[in-house]
CSV table of C-alpha atoms in Angstrom, one decimal:
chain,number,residue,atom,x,y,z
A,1,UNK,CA,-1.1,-25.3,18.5
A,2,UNK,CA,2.1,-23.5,20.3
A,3,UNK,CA,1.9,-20.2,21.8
A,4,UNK,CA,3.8,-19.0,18.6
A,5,UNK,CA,1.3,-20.6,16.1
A,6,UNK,CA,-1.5,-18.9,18.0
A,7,UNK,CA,0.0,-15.0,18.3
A,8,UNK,CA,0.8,-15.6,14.0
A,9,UNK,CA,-3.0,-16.6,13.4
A,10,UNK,CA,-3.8,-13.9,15.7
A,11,UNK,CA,-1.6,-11.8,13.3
A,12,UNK,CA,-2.9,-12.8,10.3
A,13,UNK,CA,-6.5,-12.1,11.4
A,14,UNK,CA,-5.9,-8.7,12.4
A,15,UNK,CA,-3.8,-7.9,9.4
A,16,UNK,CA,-6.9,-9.1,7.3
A,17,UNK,CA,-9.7,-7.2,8.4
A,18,UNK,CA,-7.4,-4.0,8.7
A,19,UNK,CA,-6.5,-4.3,5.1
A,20,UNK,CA,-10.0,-5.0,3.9
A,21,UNK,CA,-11.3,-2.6,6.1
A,22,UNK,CA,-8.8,0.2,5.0
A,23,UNK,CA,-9.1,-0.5,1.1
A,24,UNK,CA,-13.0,-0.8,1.5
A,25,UNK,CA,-12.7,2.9,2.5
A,26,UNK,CA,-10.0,3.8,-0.1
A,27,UNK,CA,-12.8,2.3,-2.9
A,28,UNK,CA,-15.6,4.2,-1.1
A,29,UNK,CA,-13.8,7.3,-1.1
A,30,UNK,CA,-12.7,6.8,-4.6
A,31,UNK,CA,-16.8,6.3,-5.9
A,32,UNK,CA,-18.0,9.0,-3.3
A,33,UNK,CA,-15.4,12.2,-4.5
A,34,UNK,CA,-15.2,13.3,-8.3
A,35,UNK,CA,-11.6,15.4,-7.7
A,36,UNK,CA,-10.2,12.2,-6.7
A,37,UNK,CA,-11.7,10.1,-9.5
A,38,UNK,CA,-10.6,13.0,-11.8
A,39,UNK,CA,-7.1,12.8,-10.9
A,40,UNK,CA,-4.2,10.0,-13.0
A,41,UNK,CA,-2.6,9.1,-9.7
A,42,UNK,CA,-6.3,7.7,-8.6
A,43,UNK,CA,-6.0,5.3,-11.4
A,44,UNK,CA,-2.4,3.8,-9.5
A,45,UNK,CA,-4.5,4.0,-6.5
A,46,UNK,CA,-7.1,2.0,-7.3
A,47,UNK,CA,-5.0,-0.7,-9.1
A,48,UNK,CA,-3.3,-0.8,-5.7
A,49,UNK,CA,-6.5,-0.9,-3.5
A,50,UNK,CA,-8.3,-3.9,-5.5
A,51,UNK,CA,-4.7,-5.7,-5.2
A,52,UNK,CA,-4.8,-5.2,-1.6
A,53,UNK,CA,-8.6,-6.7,-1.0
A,54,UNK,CA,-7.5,-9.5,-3.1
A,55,UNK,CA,-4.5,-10.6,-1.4
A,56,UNK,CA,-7.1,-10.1,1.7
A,57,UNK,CA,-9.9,-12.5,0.5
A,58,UNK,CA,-7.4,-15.0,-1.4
A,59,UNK,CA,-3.8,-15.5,0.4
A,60,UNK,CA,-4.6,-14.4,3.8
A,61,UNK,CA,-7.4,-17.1,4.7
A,62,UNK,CA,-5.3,-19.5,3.2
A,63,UNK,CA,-2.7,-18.8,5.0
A,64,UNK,CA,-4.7,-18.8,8.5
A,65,UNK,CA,-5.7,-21.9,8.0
A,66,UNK,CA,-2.4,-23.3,6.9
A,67,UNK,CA,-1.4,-22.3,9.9
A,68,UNK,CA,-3.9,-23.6,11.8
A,69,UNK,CA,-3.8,-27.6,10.6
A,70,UNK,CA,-0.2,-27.4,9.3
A,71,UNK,CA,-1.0,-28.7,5.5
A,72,UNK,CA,-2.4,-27.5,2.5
A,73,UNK,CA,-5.9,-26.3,3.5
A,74,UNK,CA,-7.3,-26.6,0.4
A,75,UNK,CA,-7.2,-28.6,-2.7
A,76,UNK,CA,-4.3,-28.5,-5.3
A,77,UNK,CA,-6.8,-26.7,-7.8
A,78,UNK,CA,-7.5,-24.1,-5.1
A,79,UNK,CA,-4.0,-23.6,-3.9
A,80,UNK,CA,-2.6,-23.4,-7.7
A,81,UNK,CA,-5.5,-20.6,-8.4
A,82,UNK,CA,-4.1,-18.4,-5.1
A,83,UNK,CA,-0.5,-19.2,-5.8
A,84,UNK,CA,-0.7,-17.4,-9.3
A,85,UNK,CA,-3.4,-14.8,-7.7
A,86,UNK,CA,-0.3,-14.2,-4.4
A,87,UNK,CA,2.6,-13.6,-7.1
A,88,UNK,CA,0.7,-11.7,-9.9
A,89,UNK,CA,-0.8,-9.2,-7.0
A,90,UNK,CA,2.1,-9.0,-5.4
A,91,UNK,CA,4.3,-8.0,-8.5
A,92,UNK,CA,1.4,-5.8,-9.4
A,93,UNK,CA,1.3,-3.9,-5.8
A,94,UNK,CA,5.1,-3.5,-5.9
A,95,UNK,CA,4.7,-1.9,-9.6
A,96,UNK,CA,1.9,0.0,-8.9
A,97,UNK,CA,4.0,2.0,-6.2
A,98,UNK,CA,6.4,2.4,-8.7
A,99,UNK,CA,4.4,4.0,-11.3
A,100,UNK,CA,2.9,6.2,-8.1
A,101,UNK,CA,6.3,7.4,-7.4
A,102,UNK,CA,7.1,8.2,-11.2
A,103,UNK,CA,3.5,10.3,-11.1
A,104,UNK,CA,5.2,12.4,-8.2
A,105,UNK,CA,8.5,12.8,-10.1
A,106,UNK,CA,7.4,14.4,-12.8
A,107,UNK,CA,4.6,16.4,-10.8
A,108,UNK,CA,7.6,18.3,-8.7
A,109,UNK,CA,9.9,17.7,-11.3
A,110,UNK,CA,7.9,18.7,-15.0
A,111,UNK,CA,5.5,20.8,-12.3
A,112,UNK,CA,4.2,23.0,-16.2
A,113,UNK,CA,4.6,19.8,-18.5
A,114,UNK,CA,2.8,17.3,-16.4
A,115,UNK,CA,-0.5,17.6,-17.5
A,116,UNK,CA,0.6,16.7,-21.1
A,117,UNK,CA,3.4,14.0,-19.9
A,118,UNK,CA,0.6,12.6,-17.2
A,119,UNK,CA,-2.7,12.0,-18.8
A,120,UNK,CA,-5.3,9.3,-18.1
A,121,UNK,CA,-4.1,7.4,-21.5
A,122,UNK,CA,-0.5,7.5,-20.4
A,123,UNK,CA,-1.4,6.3,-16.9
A,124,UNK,CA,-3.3,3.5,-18.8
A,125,UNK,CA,-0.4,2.3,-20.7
A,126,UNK,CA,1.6,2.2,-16.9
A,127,UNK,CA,-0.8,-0.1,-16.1
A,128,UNK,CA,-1.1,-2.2,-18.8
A,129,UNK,CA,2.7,-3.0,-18.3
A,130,UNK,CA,2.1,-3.3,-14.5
A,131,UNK,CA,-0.4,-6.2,-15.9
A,132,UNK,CA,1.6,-7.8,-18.2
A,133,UNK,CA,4.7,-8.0,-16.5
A,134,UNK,CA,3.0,-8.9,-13.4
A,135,UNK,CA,1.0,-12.0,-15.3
A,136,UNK,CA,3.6,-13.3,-17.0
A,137,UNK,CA,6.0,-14.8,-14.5
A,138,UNK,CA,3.1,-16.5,-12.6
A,139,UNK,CA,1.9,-18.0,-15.9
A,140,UNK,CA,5.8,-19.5,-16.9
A,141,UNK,CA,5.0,-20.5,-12.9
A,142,UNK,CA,1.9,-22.3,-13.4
A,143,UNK,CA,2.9,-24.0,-16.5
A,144,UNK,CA,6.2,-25.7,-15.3
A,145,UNK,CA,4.3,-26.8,-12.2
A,146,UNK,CA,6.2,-24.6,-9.8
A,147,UNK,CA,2.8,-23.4,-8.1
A,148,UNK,CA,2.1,-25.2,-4.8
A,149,UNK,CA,1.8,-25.2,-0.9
A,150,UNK,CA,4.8,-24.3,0.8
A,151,UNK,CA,4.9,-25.9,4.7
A,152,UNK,CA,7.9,-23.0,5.1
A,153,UNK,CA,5.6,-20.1,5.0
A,154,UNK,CA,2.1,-22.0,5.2
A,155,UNK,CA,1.2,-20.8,1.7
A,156,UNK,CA,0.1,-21.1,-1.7
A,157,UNK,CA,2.6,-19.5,-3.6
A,158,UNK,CA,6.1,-20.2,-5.8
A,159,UNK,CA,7.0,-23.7,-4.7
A,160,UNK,CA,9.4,-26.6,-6.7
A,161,UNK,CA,9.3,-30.0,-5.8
A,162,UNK,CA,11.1,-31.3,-8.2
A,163,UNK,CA,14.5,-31.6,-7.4
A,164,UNK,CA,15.9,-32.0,-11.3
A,165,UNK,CA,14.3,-28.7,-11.6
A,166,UNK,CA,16.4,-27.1,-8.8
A,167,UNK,CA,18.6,-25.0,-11.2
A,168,UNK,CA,16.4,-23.8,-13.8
A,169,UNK,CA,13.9,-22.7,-10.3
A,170,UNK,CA,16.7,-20.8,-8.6
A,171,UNK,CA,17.3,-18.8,-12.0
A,172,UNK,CA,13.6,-18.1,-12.4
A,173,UNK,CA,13.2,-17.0,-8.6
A,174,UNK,CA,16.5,-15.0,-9.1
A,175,UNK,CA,14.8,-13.0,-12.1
A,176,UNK,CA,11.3,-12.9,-11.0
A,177,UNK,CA,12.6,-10.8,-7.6
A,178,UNK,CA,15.1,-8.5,-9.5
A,179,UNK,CA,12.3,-7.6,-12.0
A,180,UNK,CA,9.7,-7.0,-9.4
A,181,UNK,CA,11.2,-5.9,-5.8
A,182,UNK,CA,14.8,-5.1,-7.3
A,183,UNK,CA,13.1,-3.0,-10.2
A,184,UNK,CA,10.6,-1.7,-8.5
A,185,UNK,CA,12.8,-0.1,-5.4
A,186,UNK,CA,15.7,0.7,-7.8
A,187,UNK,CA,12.5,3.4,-9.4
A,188,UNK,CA,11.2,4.3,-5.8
A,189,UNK,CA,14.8,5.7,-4.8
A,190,UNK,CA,15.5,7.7,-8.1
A,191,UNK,CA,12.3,9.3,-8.3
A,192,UNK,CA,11.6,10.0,-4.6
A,193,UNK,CA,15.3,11.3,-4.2
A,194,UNK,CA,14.4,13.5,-7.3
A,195,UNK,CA,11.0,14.9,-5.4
A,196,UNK,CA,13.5,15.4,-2.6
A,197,UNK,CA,15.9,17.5,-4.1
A,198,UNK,CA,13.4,19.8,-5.8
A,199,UNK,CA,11.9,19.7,-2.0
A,200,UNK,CA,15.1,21.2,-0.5
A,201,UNK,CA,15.5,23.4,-2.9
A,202,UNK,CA,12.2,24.9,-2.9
A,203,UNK,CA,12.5,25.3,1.0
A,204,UNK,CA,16.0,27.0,0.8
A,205,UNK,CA,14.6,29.7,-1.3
A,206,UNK,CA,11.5,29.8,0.9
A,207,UNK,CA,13.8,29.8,4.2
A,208,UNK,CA,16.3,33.1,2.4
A,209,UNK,CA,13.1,34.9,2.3
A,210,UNK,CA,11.6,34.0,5.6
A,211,UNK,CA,15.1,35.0,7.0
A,212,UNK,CA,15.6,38.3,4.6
A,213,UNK,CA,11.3,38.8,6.4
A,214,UNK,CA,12.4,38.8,9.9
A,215,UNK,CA,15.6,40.9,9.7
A,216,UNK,CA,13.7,43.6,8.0
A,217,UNK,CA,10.3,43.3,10.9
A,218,UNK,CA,12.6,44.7,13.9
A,219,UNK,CA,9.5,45.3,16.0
A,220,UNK,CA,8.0,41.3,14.9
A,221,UNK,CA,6.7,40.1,18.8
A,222,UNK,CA,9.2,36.9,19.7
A,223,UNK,CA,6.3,34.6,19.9
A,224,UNK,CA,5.5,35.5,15.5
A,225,UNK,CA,9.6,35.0,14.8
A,226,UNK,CA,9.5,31.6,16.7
A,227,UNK,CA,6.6,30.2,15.1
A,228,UNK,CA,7.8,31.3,11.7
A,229,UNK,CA,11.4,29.4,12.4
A,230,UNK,CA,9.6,26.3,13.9
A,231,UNK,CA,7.3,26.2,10.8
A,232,UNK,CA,10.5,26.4,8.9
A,233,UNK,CA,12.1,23.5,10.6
A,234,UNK,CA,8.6,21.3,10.1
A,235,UNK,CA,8.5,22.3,6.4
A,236,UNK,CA,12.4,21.1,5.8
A,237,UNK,CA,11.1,18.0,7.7
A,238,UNK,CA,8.4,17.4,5.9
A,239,UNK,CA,9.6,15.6,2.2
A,240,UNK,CA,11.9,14.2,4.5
A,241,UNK,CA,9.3,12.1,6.3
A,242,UNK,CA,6.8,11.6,3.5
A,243,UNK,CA,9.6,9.9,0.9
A,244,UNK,CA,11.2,8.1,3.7
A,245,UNK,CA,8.0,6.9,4.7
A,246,UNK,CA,7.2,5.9,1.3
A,247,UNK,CA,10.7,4.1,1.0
A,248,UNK,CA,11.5,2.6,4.4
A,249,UNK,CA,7.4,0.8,4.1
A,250,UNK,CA,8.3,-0.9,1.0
A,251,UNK,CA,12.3,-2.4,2.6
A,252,UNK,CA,10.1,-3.1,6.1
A,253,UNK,CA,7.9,-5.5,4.1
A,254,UNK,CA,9.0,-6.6,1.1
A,255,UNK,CA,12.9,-7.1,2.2
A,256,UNK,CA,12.5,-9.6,4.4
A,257,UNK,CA,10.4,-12.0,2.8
A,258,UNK,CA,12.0,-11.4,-0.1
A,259,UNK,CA,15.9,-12.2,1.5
A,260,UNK,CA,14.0,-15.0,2.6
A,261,UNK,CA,13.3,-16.6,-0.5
A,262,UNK,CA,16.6,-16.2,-2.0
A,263,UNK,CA,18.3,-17.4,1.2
A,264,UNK,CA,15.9,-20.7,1.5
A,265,UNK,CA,17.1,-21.3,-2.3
A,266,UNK,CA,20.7,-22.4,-0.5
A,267,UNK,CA,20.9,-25.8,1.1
A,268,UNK,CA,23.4,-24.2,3.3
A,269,UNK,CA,21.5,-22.3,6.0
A,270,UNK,CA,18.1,-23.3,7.9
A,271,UNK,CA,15.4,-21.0,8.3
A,272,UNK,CA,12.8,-21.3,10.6
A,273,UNK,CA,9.3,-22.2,9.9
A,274,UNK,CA,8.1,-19.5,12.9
A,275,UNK,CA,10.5,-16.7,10.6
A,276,UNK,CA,9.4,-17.9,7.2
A,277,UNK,CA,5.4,-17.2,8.6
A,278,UNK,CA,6.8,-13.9,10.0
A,279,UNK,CA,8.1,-12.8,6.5
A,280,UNK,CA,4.8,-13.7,4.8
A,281,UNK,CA,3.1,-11.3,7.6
A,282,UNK,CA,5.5,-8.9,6.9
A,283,UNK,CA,4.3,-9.1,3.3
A,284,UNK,CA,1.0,-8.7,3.8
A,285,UNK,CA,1.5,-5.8,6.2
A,286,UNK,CA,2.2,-3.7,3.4
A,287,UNK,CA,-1.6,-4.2,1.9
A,288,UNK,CA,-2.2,-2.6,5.4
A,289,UNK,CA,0.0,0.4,5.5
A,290,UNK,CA,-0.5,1.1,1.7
A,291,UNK,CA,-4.6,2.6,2.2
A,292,UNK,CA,-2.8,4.7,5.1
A,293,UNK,CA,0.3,5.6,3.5
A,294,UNK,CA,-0.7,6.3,-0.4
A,295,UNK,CA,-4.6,7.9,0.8
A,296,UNK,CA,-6.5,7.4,4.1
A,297,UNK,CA,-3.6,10.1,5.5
A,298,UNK,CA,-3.8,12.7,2.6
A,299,UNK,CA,-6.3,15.6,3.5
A,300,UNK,CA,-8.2,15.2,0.2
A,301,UNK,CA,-9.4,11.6,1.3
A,302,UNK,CA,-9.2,12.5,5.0
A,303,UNK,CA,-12.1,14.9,4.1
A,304,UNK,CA,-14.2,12.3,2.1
A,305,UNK,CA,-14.1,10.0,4.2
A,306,UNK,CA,-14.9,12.5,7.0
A,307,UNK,CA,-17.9,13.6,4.6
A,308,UNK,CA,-18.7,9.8,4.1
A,309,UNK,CA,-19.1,8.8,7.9
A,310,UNK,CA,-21.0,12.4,8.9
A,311,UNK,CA,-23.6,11.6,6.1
A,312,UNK,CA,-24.4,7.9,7.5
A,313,UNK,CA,-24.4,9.2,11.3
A,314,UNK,CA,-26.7,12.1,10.0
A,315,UNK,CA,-28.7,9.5,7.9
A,316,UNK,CA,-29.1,7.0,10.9
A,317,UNK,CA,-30.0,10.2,13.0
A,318,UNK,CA,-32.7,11.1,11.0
A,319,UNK,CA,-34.1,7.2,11.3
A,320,UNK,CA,-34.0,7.2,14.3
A,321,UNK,CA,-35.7,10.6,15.0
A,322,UNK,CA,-38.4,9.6,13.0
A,323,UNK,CA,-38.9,6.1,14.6
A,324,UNK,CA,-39.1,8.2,17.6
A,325,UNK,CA,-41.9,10.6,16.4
A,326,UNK,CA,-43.7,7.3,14.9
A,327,UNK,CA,-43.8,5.8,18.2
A,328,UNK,CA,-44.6,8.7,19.9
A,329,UNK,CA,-47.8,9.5,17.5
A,330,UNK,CA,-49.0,6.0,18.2
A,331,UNK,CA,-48.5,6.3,21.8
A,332,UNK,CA,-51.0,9.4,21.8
A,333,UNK,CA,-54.2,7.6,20.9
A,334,UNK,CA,-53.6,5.6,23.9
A,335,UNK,CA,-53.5,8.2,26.4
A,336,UNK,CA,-56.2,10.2,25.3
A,337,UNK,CA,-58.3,6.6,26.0
């Protein structure tokens, strides 16, 4: 193996115990709090989390260990099953975000109507489309054979090798991208851009009466009037940072591989087996970044999972103080002889 084939294993390994790390303690936060199992977004959430664990335990070994002996690591049955399992959770991830960012919209947007545009049956329905759509162009995959390892990105996934079926693949891998990444980032913008304009409105009205506040204090201390304009700044900062967060995640990983396939559809131009590999990381970071971006980060799971750890340290605390007093009771007897 080169220097490069060992730093992208490396990669891989460390981008699958992350993720399955990180959604193991979304899930466990999900089962230990009942406010977040009450709320419709946690439903998005947890379609999200059990994509993420799956593309950990199903494409990512696979992809090790194509890297590793540079072949198929597996048989065809095996690497047909993760190939349908890779697309199907991938469209379902990217849709999944999709129908979180629609659940924001009309939060800010409907802030008095959303409890009756938003409900748990509604948020069903999303996913029940998320399902569908995501199953069926891995299914029309599977059937015309056009499931396989692909040496280019060391991976089970949407392969041809067929060459009369060159056309009719391009077309299909033209569609399936523009009705998974396309769609889903052509939602993400609207809606997000939406939140964001409510946001900027809601802090210039906020900002007037901050201002209209410290004009009318004359005698306000320097230090108050500075911390109230710096807390203005943050707050005009904030949205800003959150959407684009939200936004520039799903380009950074998705983009890439996706450009990738589309380009590696044209004879014309070479791509490298070291970028194709890169790409597919870049893919799977996002099952990473999504536990941090969508939950680990927000202060209603920051707490529960706060709550979670303090209760095992207290629990293994307690075991431990009472192996000690154990011990020390039996280690009584034997002085007093």
């Amino acid at each position: 193996m080169s220097i490069w084939e060992l730093l992208l294993a490396f990669v891989v390994v460390v981008l699958m115990l992350v993720a399955l790390l990180a959604n193991v303690l979304v899930l466990m936060c999900f089962l230990y709090s009942a406010d977040i199992r009450k709320q419709v977004p946690g439903l998005f959430i947890l379609n999200l989390t059990f994509c993420n664990l799956l593309m950990a335990v199903s494409s990512m070994p696979l992809t090790l260990a194509g890297i590793i002996y540079k072949s198929q690591p597996a048989g065809d049955q095996v690497c047909h099953v993760v190939g349908f399992l890779e697309t199907f959770l991938t469209t379902n991830s990217m849709l999944s975000m999709a129908a979180l960012s629609i659940d924001r919209w009309i939060a800010v947007v409907f802030p008095l109507s959303y409890h009756s545009k938003m409900r748990y049956r509604d948020a069903a329905l999303i996913l029940s489309y998320t399902w569908l759509h995501s199953a069926s162009f891995p299914i029309v995959a599977a059937s015309l054979s056009w499931v396989g390892f692909h040496h280019l990105y060391a991976s089970c996934t949407l392969y041809n090798k067929r060459p009369e079926d060159r056309t009719q693949f391009v077309i299909f891998t033209g569609v399936f991208h523009a009705l998974s990444f396309l769609l889903s980032l052509v939602v993400l913008c609207f809606t997000y851009l939406k939140v964001l304009k409510v946001a900027r409105f809601h802090c210039k009205r906020i900002d007037v009466i901050t201002m209209q506040t410290l004009v009318l204090l004359v005698d306000i201390h320097p230090s108050v009037r500075e911390r109230c304009l710096e807390e203005q700044r943050r707050r005009r900062q904030r949205a800003t940072k959150k959407i684009s967060t939200f936004i520039g995640t799903f380009i950074l990983c998705f983009a890439p591989y996706v450009i990738t396939r589309l380009v590696e559809l044209s004879s014309v131009v070479h791509i490298s087996a070291h970028w194709g590999i890169i790409s597919k990381c870049l893919a799977y970071s996002k099952a990473v970044s999504d536990p941090f971006v969508y939950s680990l980060l927000r202060h209603q799971y920051k707490k529960t999972w706060k709550d979670i750890i303090n209760k095992i340290l207290k629990r293994s605390s307690i075991n431990s103080s009472a192996l000690a007093g154990e011990s020390h009771n039996r280690n009584l007897p034997q002085l007093n002889e």
